[in-house]
């Protein structure tokens, strides 16, 4: 069993799929961390919610057992992203074995994780749930790149 379970997600917006992934993460490790991606990205059709909005929505539904950390994307520097992810997690969660749940249809499955992190087998589809929620909120006529 891992010491820390990490869920990597954008939460644009948070959906039931995110909460299901967090519940599954709690079965894998005693400590659960939501590593929220796209921190500080400008609002856009693909990222309509800023950090404060996402944190407010999450905190309304989560208890204090889940630690939420924000991480800026480094789209063209995946190795620097991995180093930043490791440093961000370790600063708050400390040392221990890490297992990661990522979206099967998203870049989180291809991100270069730190060497000590292991991917969990899961079938979560966070990006699809986010796209469906944005479609319900803002209309289905969003451009393809915003889905």
PDB file of C-alpha atoms in Angstrom, residues 3 7 12 14 23 40-41 45 48 52 62-65 69 72 82 84 90-91 108 111 116 127 129 135:
ATOM      1  CA  UNK A   3       1.559   6.246   1.770  1.00  0.00           C
ATOM      2  CA  UNK A   7      -5.234  12.514  -8.089  1.00  0.00           C
ATOM      3  CA  UNK A  12     -12.743  22.586 -14.800  1.00  0.00           C
ATOM      4  CA  UNK A  14     -15.089  19.616 -10.354  1.00  0.00           C
ATOM      5  CA  UNK A  23     -12.816   8.171  -2.985  1.00  0.00           C
ATOM      6  CA  UNK A  40      -2.871  30.313 -12.776  1.00  0.00           C
ATOM      7  CA  UNK A  41      -4.016  29.692 -16.369  1.00  0.00           C
ATOM      8  CA  UNK A  45     -13.605  28.235 -22.791  1.00  0.00           C
ATOM      9  CA  UNK A  48     -13.593  28.786 -17.392  1.00  0.00           C
ATOM     10  CA  UNK A  52     -10.402  30.548  -6.333  1.00  0.00           C
ATOM     11  CA  UNK A  62     -14.645  17.846   0.394  1.00  0.00           C
ATOM     12  CA  UNK A  63     -13.667  17.340   3.975  1.00  0.00           C
ATOM     13  CA  UNK A  64     -10.254  18.197   5.358  1.00  0.00           C
ATOM     14  CA  UNK A  65      -8.974  14.668   4.700  1.00  0.00           C
ATOM     15  CA  UNK A  69      -2.382  21.585  -4.062  1.00  0.00           C
ATOM     16  CA  UNK A  72       1.209  25.337 -12.829  1.00  0.00           C
ATOM     17  CA  UNK A  82       7.738  16.378 -12.849  1.00  0.00           C
ATOM     18  CA  UNK A  84       7.785  20.795  -9.659  1.00  0.00           C
ATOM     19  CA  UNK A  90       6.888  16.712  -0.730  1.00  0.00           C
ATOM     20  CA  UNK A  91       6.688  20.220   0.761  1.00  0.00           C
ATOM     21  CA  UNK A 108      -1.955  13.033 -17.071  1.00  0.00           C
ATOM     22  CA  UNK A 111       3.135  12.982 -17.953  1.00  0.00           C
ATOM     23  CA  UNK A 116       9.404   7.190  -7.112  1.00  0.00           C
ATOM     24  CA  UNK A 127     -11.599  15.170 -18.911  1.00  0.00           C
ATOM     25  CA  UNK A 129     -16.762  14.506 -17.323  1.00  0.00           C
ATOM     26  CA  UNK A 135     -21.303  21.740 -22.179  1.00  0.00           C
TER      27      UNK A 135
END
